[in-house]
Amino acid sequence: MTAAANAIKINMNEYINAAKEALSMSFIQRALISGIMLGIFSGIISVFIVLRRISFLGSGISHAAFGGVAIGFVTGINPIFTALAYSILTAIGIEQISAKGKVSEDTAIGIFFASSMALGIVLIGLSTSYNVDLHGYLFGSILAITHSDMTATIAMSLILTTVIILITKELHFITFNEELAYSSGIRVRLIKFIFITSMAIAIVTGIKLVGVILVSALLVIPGATANLITNSLFKMIIASSFITLFSIISGISISYLFNLAPGGTIVLIMSACFAAAYFLRKRY
Amino acid sequence: MNAVEIKNLTTVLNGIEVIKNINLTLEQGKFLGIVGPNGCGKTTLLRTIIGSATPLSGSVTVFGMTPKEAVKAHIFGYLPQNQNIINNFPARSMDVVLMGLYGQLGLFRWPTKKHKQKAYEMLDILGMSGLGNATFSKLSGGQKQRISIARALINNPKLLILDEPSTGIDMVGQTDFYQLLKELQNQIGLSIIMVSHDIGAITTFVDEIACINKTLYYHGNPFGALDRQVLEKLYGRKVSLVTHSDCCSQCDKNKHE
Ligand SMILES: Nc1ncnc2c1ncn2[C@@H]1O[C@H](COP(=O)(O)OP(=O)(O)OP(=O)(O)O)[C@@H](O)[C@H]1O
Ligand SMILES: [Mg+2]
């Protein structure tokens, strides 16, 4: 065996030991479990976000959530709750305004997006206490997930995954054509409300993991990748969840081993999956 | 009972009066053709009937119900003019036909074998049985249209609303399609409203015709609409027409090829 190979072997052993050690640490366990739970759920809704062509709404709400986080900082309420309420209201506001037809949806999103960020910046400037974890909300703090964060993520993911699976048939039809779904008696507004609310919850949960700036990637890239590989809704859902899980698990591991930013690593792995699917897909 | 009663209907979109003071009644079991120039409000009228556009004033009743109630009672089979389906949309033709049943099935219930059998029969009737497993978004315009017609018919609607259904469908297919509509009308008393630009062809099949240009210009016997004065008023200039009679040699010739 050559010296180089030996060196690699030693290196590998080091990493395996490091990984073993990491897995026994409870903060890594919490990060992985939360990541896996969120990953299953966001993988599913990513499919519908991509198919409904509302990726931009997803990133608009993620950034708007920053305004909600800032409200939490200023009022002293848990920023996750204010972000959640703020995101849901923003999502509904965007839908309402664009439904009126006077302002197009992308314009409405652009306006909410920017003004919420602006509100966030002003509020954070106002708040005197600088002990707030602004950095954590912007870039994620997956390794600082507490036990109660994890429990909340598990509960949220189980409930919402069930809800979305139960309304998959309706979502599929609405995504296909909203007016047709309406005319056949589907309760379009109710289903859209459930979907948008679920999306907002996923965004706010995702903020903990990868931060405001990157969370929209979780909602867009896996669905878009899945849409490149298959033409079946069921397979798309499976593929999208798988890509999300793979990126989250490998992202957390790699970032820990090489001391990289976890949020960025997760999203880069997702992007690599997308690029691979894009270049390797069968060309008919 | 009347299938549709439209009274003094005015619909405004974006501040523009698209439909003005239309009065129109369709008896149950009748086949109504709607004609008129582009942008005259035909699609908007259909959308007002199904309740996806809201009137500014006047009223629409469908089998004695408001459009929204009629939607909940699964009265409509609707074929829109444009479907704008994204490329790569994950649905087979079969899935698209089954979607026609989703409203009736309701939440938390999924199509069974029986429903799939029915969907297969509908595809067969429209000559698309070979494409059940094909990805819908990758089909040709005419194939998509046929499958969409199957979707509109699968839930046994009481009122079929068709917005330019013959778009993209070949000549043989068109005659077959009109014949199918006629059969459904006679056998199950289906009421039909169909927008079409093919005045000549539809006069052969419809019971009544409505000529619309923002407001109603003519409603009655289809041959009355062929009156030059009516058409000139409607389209604003002279129109020459090719009419089909009941035994159109052209269509019969094509049919068995
Ligand atoms: N959602 C909308 N918002 C604003 N204006 C609209 C909307 N839909 C249609 N219009 C306008 O209403 C008018 C009537 O449109 P409509 O689609 O009903 O015409 P149409 O008779 O179906 O035309 P075509 O024969 O081309 O299908 C047009 O001038 C159109 O610009
Ligand atoms: Mg039209």
XYZ file of C-alpha atoms and ligand atoms in Angstrom:
573
model
C 0.000 0.000 0.000
C 1.318 3.427 -0.917
C 1.869 6.112 1.607
C -0.884 8.255 0.110
C -3.424 5.463 0.382
C -2.325 4.882 3.932
C -2.776 8.514 4.723
C -6.282 8.422 3.273
C -7.051 5.315 5.288
C -5.923 6.949 8.466
C -7.904 10.025 7.557
C -11.032 7.941 6.872
C -10.645 6.183 10.194
C -10.351 9.518 11.857
C -13.549 10.697 10.243
C -15.417 7.528 11.067
C -14.366 7.853 14.675
C -15.315 11.499 14.656
C -18.699 10.606 13.168
C -19.268 7.919 15.792
C -18.374 10.357 18.495
C -20.625 13.018 16.965
C -23.591 10.685 16.756
C -23.360 10.013 20.458
C -23.633 13.708 21.219
C -27.105 14.768 22.091
C -27.056 18.080 20.245
C -26.167 16.270 17.022
C -28.914 13.749 17.665
C -31.400 16.553 18.151
C -30.216 18.250 14.969
C -30.539 15.047 12.961
C -33.944 14.087 14.313
C -35.347 17.578 13.775
C -33.788 17.702 10.320
C -35.251 14.348 9.341
C -38.733 15.242 10.587
C -38.769 18.611 8.865
C -37.215 17.060 5.771
C -40.040 14.575 5.218
C -42.642 17.301 5.454
C -40.888 20.009 3.479
C -40.005 17.437 0.815
C -43.709 16.761 0.268
C -44.878 20.339 0.124
C -41.950 21.304 -2.066
C -43.546 19.189 -4.800
C -46.732 21.235 -4.718
C -44.883 24.529 -4.418
C -42.978 23.736 -7.585
C -46.023 22.413 -9.434
C -48.152 25.388 -8.446
C -45.305 27.597 -9.591
C -45.293 29.499 -6.326
C -41.568 29.132 -5.585
C -41.336 32.890 -5.437
C -44.162 32.989 -2.889
C -42.131 30.531 -0.814
C -39.033 32.694 -0.827
C -41.136 35.838 -0.320
C -42.695 34.395 2.822
C -39.344 33.165 4.131
C -37.921 36.636 3.957
C -41.112 38.196 5.254
C -40.756 35.899 8.272
C -37.758 38.017 9.227
C -40.178 40.864 9.977
C -42.069 38.468 12.219
C -38.888 37.407 13.997
C -38.058 41.058 14.665
C -41.506 41.660 16.133
C -40.725 38.831 18.523
C -37.424 40.443 19.507
C -39.073 43.765 20.247
C -42.153 42.460 22.057
C -40.356 39.737 23.947
C -42.662 37.041 22.597
C -40.937 33.880 21.309
C -39.854 34.951 17.769
C -40.957 31.592 16.361
C -44.568 32.361 17.248
C -44.514 35.910 15.926
C -42.776 34.710 12.763
C -45.422 32.044 12.319
C -48.337 34.442 12.703
C -46.639 37.008 10.518
C -45.878 34.490 7.747
C -49.401 33.120 7.655
C -50.882 36.615 7.510
C -48.415 37.621 4.788
C -49.237 34.534 2.737
C -52.958 35.201 3.013
C -52.430 38.892 2.270
C -50.507 38.087 -0.899
C -53.161 35.630 -2.062
C -55.956 38.105 -1.362
C -54.312 41.021 -3.119
C -53.367 39.060 -6.187
C -56.809 37.402 -6.325
C -58.328 40.854 -6.790
C -56.419 40.978 -10.056
C -55.205 44.579 -9.832
C -51.681 43.644 -8.745
C -50.013 40.510 -10.068
C -48.902 37.884 -7.585
C -45.171 38.376 -8.144
C -45.535 42.112 -7.628
C -47.524 41.576 -4.431
C -44.845 39.167 -3.200
C -42.050 41.587 -4.071
C -43.743 44.331 -2.076
C -44.500 42.212 1.006
C -41.052 40.668 0.862
C -39.222 44.007 0.842
C -41.449 45.818 3.307
C -41.287 42.963 5.815
C -37.502 42.909 5.632
C -37.506 46.674 6.058
C -39.796 46.378 9.082
C -37.437 43.777 10.507
C -34.400 46.008 10.055
C -36.098 49.027 11.646
C -37.427 46.988 14.586
C -34.101 45.318 15.253
C -32.448 48.742 15.147
C -34.947 49.855 17.768
C -34.510 46.932 20.094
C -31.874 47.916 22.632
C -30.945 44.445 23.759
C -28.256 42.994 21.541
C -28.250 39.639 23.208
C -30.772 38.433 20.614
C -29.558 35.659 18.369
C -29.997 37.564 15.118
C -27.289 35.543 13.463
C -29.069 32.314 14.345
C -32.293 33.460 12.687
C -30.548 34.673 9.559
C -28.248 31.719 9.022
C -29.841 28.953 11.048
C -28.745 27.364 14.289
C -29.316 23.692 13.700
C -26.721 22.635 16.260
C -28.387 24.753 18.937
C -31.744 23.014 18.736
C -33.213 22.455 22.171
C -35.202 19.494 23.333
C -38.453 21.440 23.161
C -37.610 22.702 19.638
C -37.162 19.108 18.627
C -40.436 17.986 20.179
C -42.269 20.836 18.444
C -40.682 19.923 15.109
C -41.666 16.270 15.482
C -45.268 17.109 16.388
C -45.578 19.695 13.621
C -44.138 17.364 11.040
C -46.322 14.387 11.945
C -49.516 16.435 11.983
C -48.874 18.401 8.801
C -47.559 15.436 6.832
C -50.783 13.596 7.644
C -52.908 16.593 6.688
C -51.131 17.106 3.379
C -51.349 13.416 2.508
C -55.075 13.471 3.256
C -55.646 16.369 0.856
C -53.206 15.216 -1.833
C -55.999 14.431 -4.268
C -57.455 17.930 -3.942
C -54.031 19.572 -4.099
C -53.205 17.621 -7.229
C -56.402 18.805 -8.933
C -56.042 22.443 -7.807
C -52.461 22.425 -9.011
C -53.608 21.011 -12.330
C -56.224 23.715 -12.819
C -57.820 25.769 -10.105
C -60.965 26.749 -11.950
C -61.658 23.160 -12.957
C -61.172 21.999 -9.401
C -63.621 24.669 -8.265
C -66.197 23.733 -10.893
C -66.129 20.090 -9.845
C -66.975 21.043 -6.278
C -63.548 21.043 -4.604
C -63.341 23.575 -1.772
C -60.481 25.422 -3.381
C -60.198 28.232 -0.838
C -60.119 25.886 2.132
C -57.508 23.621 0.568
C -55.366 26.569 -0.473
C -55.611 28.002 3.031
C -54.485 24.711 4.567
C -51.650 24.495 2.102
C -50.425 28.055 2.559
C -50.602 27.714 6.341
C -48.616 24.468 6.185
C -46.065 26.173 4.008
C -45.705 29.022 6.496
C -45.253 26.542 9.351
C -42.623 24.650 7.380
C -40.812 27.912 6.660
C -40.728 28.982 10.274
C -39.557 25.544 11.388
C -36.952 25.587 8.646
C -35.641 28.952 9.865
C -34.266 27.197 12.958
C -32.386 24.806 10.747
C -31.007 26.824 7.874
C -32.071 30.404 8.565
C -34.292 33.006 6.897
C -31.957 33.456 3.976
C -31.757 29.822 2.923
C -35.036 28.289 4.030
C -36.760 28.873 0.692
C -34.215 26.542 -0.919
C -35.702 23.693 1.127
C -39.091 24.413 -0.402
C -38.002 24.793 -3.984
C -34.968 22.698 -4.893
C -36.173 19.200 -3.857
C -39.499 19.539 -5.699
C -37.805 20.969 -8.773
C -35.282 18.116 -8.765
C -38.024 15.520 -8.375
C -39.906 17.053 -11.290
C -36.852 16.438 -13.462
C -36.652 12.750 -12.653
C -40.226 11.518 -12.757
C -43.686 12.162 -14.182
C -45.632 10.494 -11.420
C -46.921 12.497 -8.473
C -46.319 9.654 -6.038
C -42.735 9.147 -7.183
C -42.167 12.898 -7.125
C -43.211 13.055 -3.486
C -40.933 10.154 -2.589
C -37.993 11.559 -4.563
C -38.393 15.041 -3.150
C -38.522 13.802 0.444
C -35.559 11.549 -0.186
C -33.471 14.397 -1.619
C -34.354 16.596 1.333
C -33.483 13.911 3.865
C -30.260 13.028 2.106
C -29.182 16.692 1.962
C -30.063 17.378 5.566
C -28.368 14.286 6.977
C -25.242 14.556 4.866
C -25.198 18.346 5.297
C -25.254 18.118 9.069
C -22.555 15.423 9.070
C -20.238 17.105 6.593
C -20.586 20.507 8.187
C -19.754 19.037 11.586
C -16.757 17.063 10.347
C -15.282 19.881 8.291
C -16.470 22.691 10.487
C -18.632 24.344 7.812
C -21.850 26.347 8.141
C -24.601 23.673 8.353
C -27.374 25.662 6.609
C -25.205 26.542 3.650
C -23.832 22.996 3.396
C -27.342 21.491 3.330
C -28.477 23.852 0.585
C -25.307 23.314 -1.469
C -25.853 19.558 -1.378
C -29.427 20.098 -2.553
C -28.219 22.267 -5.392
C -25.722 19.577 -6.348
C -28.590 17.042 -6.453
C -30.511 19.379 -8.731
C -27.519 19.874 -11.018
C -26.923 16.126 -11.170
C -30.563 15.444 -12.036
C -30.534 18.201 -14.627
C -27.502 16.908 -16.473
C -28.130 13.189 -16.047
C -31.844 13.077 -16.844
C -32.811 11.069 -19.862
C -33.117 13.181 -22.955
C -36.090 12.023 -24.941
C -87.428 23.262 -14.714
C -85.012 25.532 -16.483
C -81.415 24.456 -16.584
C -80.200 28.042 -16.628
C -81.925 31.354 -16.066
C -79.928 34.503 -16.606
C -81.611 37.766 -15.667
C -80.284 41.254 -16.442
C -76.759 39.987 -16.063
C -73.913 42.478 -16.071
C -70.361 41.339 -15.337
C -67.495 43.769 -14.888
C -63.854 42.694 -15.022
C -61.159 45.193 -14.077
C -63.572 48.079 -14.377
C -64.673 47.083 -17.876
C -68.201 45.973 -18.644
C -67.612 42.643 -20.325
C -71.218 41.466 -20.255
C -74.098 43.891 -20.346
C -77.651 43.177 -19.393
C -78.016 39.669 -20.782
C -81.292 37.789 -20.365
C -81.224 34.173 -21.413
C -83.073 31.016 -20.446
C -82.182 27.436 -21.267
C -84.712 24.683 -20.720
C -83.529 21.429 -19.224
C -82.364 18.978 -21.847
C -81.679 21.596 -24.499
C -78.471 22.205 -26.412
C -77.488 25.876 -26.680
C -74.750 27.168 -28.952
C -73.121 30.506 -28.209
C -71.360 32.452 -30.957
C -69.766 35.858 -31.154
C -66.534 37.618 -32.091
C -63.303 37.292 -30.089
C -63.262 39.110 -26.800
C -67.037 39.625 -26.787
C -67.553 37.987 -23.407
C -68.452 34.373 -24.214
C -65.949 32.824 -21.833
C -66.864 35.366 -19.175
C -70.537 34.444 -19.557
C -69.693 30.765 -19.014
C -67.526 31.634 -16.023
C -70.379 33.641 -14.562
C -72.714 30.670 -15.002
C -70.393 28.352 -13.069
C -69.760 31.068 -10.498
C -66.049 31.560 -11.002
C -66.785 35.122 -12.139
C -69.120 37.208 -10.000
C -71.785 39.360 -11.623
C -71.988 43.060 -10.854
C -75.751 42.973 -11.119
C -78.468 40.625 -12.236
C -78.655 36.948 -11.412
C -77.849 33.486 -12.643
C -79.713 30.421 -11.464
C -78.816 26.884 -12.414
C -81.553 24.328 -11.821
C -83.039 26.790 -9.352
C -79.764 27.192 -7.442
C -77.106 29.870 -7.307
C -73.978 28.924 -9.275
C -72.050 28.189 -6.061
C -74.808 25.885 -4.809
C -74.894 24.202 -8.206
C -71.151 23.610 -7.991
C -71.610 21.938 -4.599
C -74.416 19.810 -6.060
C -71.979 18.673 -8.807
C -74.239 19.918 -11.581
C -71.469 21.020 -13.948
C -69.199 19.375 -16.391
C -66.844 22.121 -17.543
C -64.376 22.293 -20.362
C -62.435 25.567 -20.196
C -60.994 27.259 -23.251
C -57.410 27.234 -21.983
C -55.996 24.896 -19.409
C -52.415 26.144 -19.179
C -51.029 22.892 -17.854
C -47.344 23.121 -17.018
C -44.936 21.014 -18.961
C -43.994 17.858 -17.050
C -47.086 18.009 -14.873
C -47.214 14.656 -13.101
C -50.529 13.210 -14.231
C -51.420 10.463 -16.673
C -54.459 10.871 -18.927
C -56.228 8.403 -16.679
C -55.529 10.575 -13.616
C -56.873 13.627 -15.438
C -60.126 11.852 -16.295
C -60.451 10.665 -12.685
C -60.025 14.246 -11.458
C -63.511 14.838 -12.854
C -64.760 12.665 -9.974
C -62.748 14.247 -7.149
C -65.387 16.803 -6.214
C -68.073 14.151 -5.969
C -65.856 11.766 -4.047
C -65.227 14.406 -1.416
C -62.389 14.691 1.063
C -60.552 11.609 2.323
C -61.968 9.277 -0.325
C -59.988 7.955 -3.232
C -61.066 6.555 -6.600
C -61.765 2.826 -6.525
C -61.514 0.147 -9.200
C -65.060 0.939 -10.245
C -64.148 4.578 -10.849
C -61.087 3.569 -12.819
C -63.211 1.289 -14.947
C -65.543 4.217 -15.627
C -62.606 6.444 -16.553
C -61.385 3.799 -18.946
C -64.826 3.633 -20.576
C -64.868 7.405 -21.009
C -61.436 7.321 -22.631
C -62.667 4.582 -24.906
C -65.734 6.574 -25.974
C -63.472 9.445 -26.937
C -61.101 7.191 -28.820
C -58.270 7.641 -26.337
C -58.203 4.259 -24.616
C -54.655 3.633 -25.821
C -53.361 6.731 -24.025
C -54.591 6.062 -20.496
C -51.077 5.751 -19.129
C -49.513 8.524 -21.209
C -48.396 11.701 -19.454
C -51.160 14.227 -20.113
C -48.946 17.282 -20.536
C -46.949 15.588 -23.275
C -49.942 14.850 -25.525
C -50.988 16.810 -28.593
C -53.557 19.613 -28.330
C -56.358 17.532 -29.816
C -55.579 14.508 -27.634
C -55.595 16.706 -24.540
C -58.910 18.151 -25.615
C -60.494 14.700 -26.031
C -59.231 13.593 -22.638
C -60.530 16.791 -21.075
C -63.928 16.115 -22.592
C -63.850 12.669 -21.000
C -63.002 14.373 -17.709
C -65.904 16.807 -18.068
C -68.342 13.966 -18.713
C -67.251 11.372 -16.162
C -69.224 12.703 -13.199
C -72.547 12.520 -15.095
C -73.118 16.273 -15.048
C -76.602 17.699 -15.541
C -75.244 20.716 -17.350
C -72.284 20.514 -19.660
C -70.421 23.779 -20.289
C -68.043 23.668 -23.204
C -65.777 26.532 -24.235
C -64.671 25.918 -27.808
C -64.489 22.154 -27.374
C -63.645 21.398 -30.976
C -60.365 23.360 -30.829
C -57.640 21.103 -32.126
C -59.913 18.165 -32.777
C -59.717 16.764 -36.302
C -62.685 16.811 -38.661
C -63.733 13.214 -38.154
C -63.391 13.656 -34.419
C -65.528 16.787 -34.463
C -68.479 15.087 -36.122
C -68.148 12.142 -33.760
C -67.964 14.522 -30.837
C -71.067 16.496 -31.802
C -72.854 13.217 -32.372
C -71.807 12.035 -28.908
C -73.184 15.218 -27.373
C -76.442 14.713 -29.254
C -76.686 11.141 -27.954
C -76.024 12.178 -24.363
C -78.628 14.874 -24.732
C -81.231 12.431 -26.016
C -80.391 9.527 -23.715
C -79.866 11.184 -20.355
C -81.436 14.574 -20.937
C -78.136 16.391 -20.555
C -78.380 20.167 -20.963
C -75.493 21.641 -22.929
C -74.060 25.109 -23.442
C -71.320 25.280 -26.006
C -69.286 28.220 -27.228
C -67.976 27.728 -30.729
C -66.749 29.744 -33.656
C -67.979 27.151 -36.092
C -71.468 28.565 -36.690
C -71.990 26.390 -39.734
C -71.283 23.133 -37.927
C -73.140 23.865 -34.735
C -76.351 24.923 -36.473
C -76.643 21.265 -37.421
C -76.521 20.045 -33.844
C -77.803 22.708 -31.449
C -81.433 23.402 -30.560
C -80.926 27.081 -29.914
C -78.273 29.604 -30.654
C -77.321 32.762 -28.780
C -75.369 35.459 -30.562
C -73.424 37.570 -28.128
C -71.333 40.658 -28.431
C -71.180 42.006 -24.877
C -74.961 41.900 -24.904
C -77.377 39.399 -26.442
C -78.061 40.021 -30.124
C -80.132 37.021 -30.968
C -81.480 33.976 -29.189
C -83.590 31.326 -30.833
C -83.674 28.883 -33.668
C -80.172 28.272 -35.031
C -81.187 28.992 -38.567
C -82.486 32.384 -37.536
C -78.896 33.254 -36.651
C -77.853 32.671 -40.216
C -79.824 35.738 -41.149
C -77.326 38.104 -42.720
C -78.566 41.058 -40.730
C -78.075 39.304 -37.405
C -74.550 38.265 -38.317
C -73.642 41.634 -39.708
C -74.794 43.320 -36.541
C -72.926 40.792 -34.447
C -69.595 40.850 -36.231
C -69.859 44.365 -37.604
C -69.335 43.306 -41.217
C -70.477 40.894 -43.867
C -69.893 37.248 -43.005
C -70.049 34.367 -45.421
C -70.893 30.967 -44.055
C -70.604 27.360 -44.967
C -73.588 25.515 -43.575
C -73.774 21.841 -42.855
C -77.059 20.073 -43.403
C -78.070 16.990 -41.459
C -76.434 14.692 -43.971
C -73.177 16.372 -44.717
C -71.536 14.350 -47.439
C -68.129 15.663 -46.383
C -68.412 14.350 -42.832
C -69.875 10.985 -43.746
C -67.145 10.472 -46.239
C -64.440 11.114 -43.670
C -66.046 9.183 -40.911
C -65.159 5.679 -42.029
C -61.730 6.322 -43.327
N -59.653 38.002 -15.859
C -59.897 39.095 -16.624
N -59.589 40.318 -16.173
C -59.827 41.408 -16.916
N -60.394 41.396 -18.123
C -60.724 40.211 -18.639
C -60.489 38.991 -17.910
N -60.908 37.972 -18.670
C -61.366 38.524 -19.801
N -61.272 39.855 -19.799
C -61.702 40.788 -20.856
O -63.072 40.568 -21.079
C -63.362 40.567 -22.461
C -64.111 39.310 -22.828
O -63.253 38.197 -22.671
P -63.742 36.714 -22.913
O -62.634 35.815 -22.616
O -65.009 36.506 -22.194
O -64.018 36.746 -24.488
P -64.435 35.568 -25.451
O -65.715 35.972 -26.091
O -64.429 34.265 -24.752
O -63.294 35.628 -26.543
P -62.632 34.443 -27.416
O -63.517 34.190 -28.578
O -61.343 35.039 -27.852
O -62.442 33.277 -26.530
C -62.059 40.752 -23.182
O -62.009 42.086 -23.622
C -61.007 40.496 -22.165
O -59.927 41.352 -22.342
Mg -63.323 32.608 -24.876
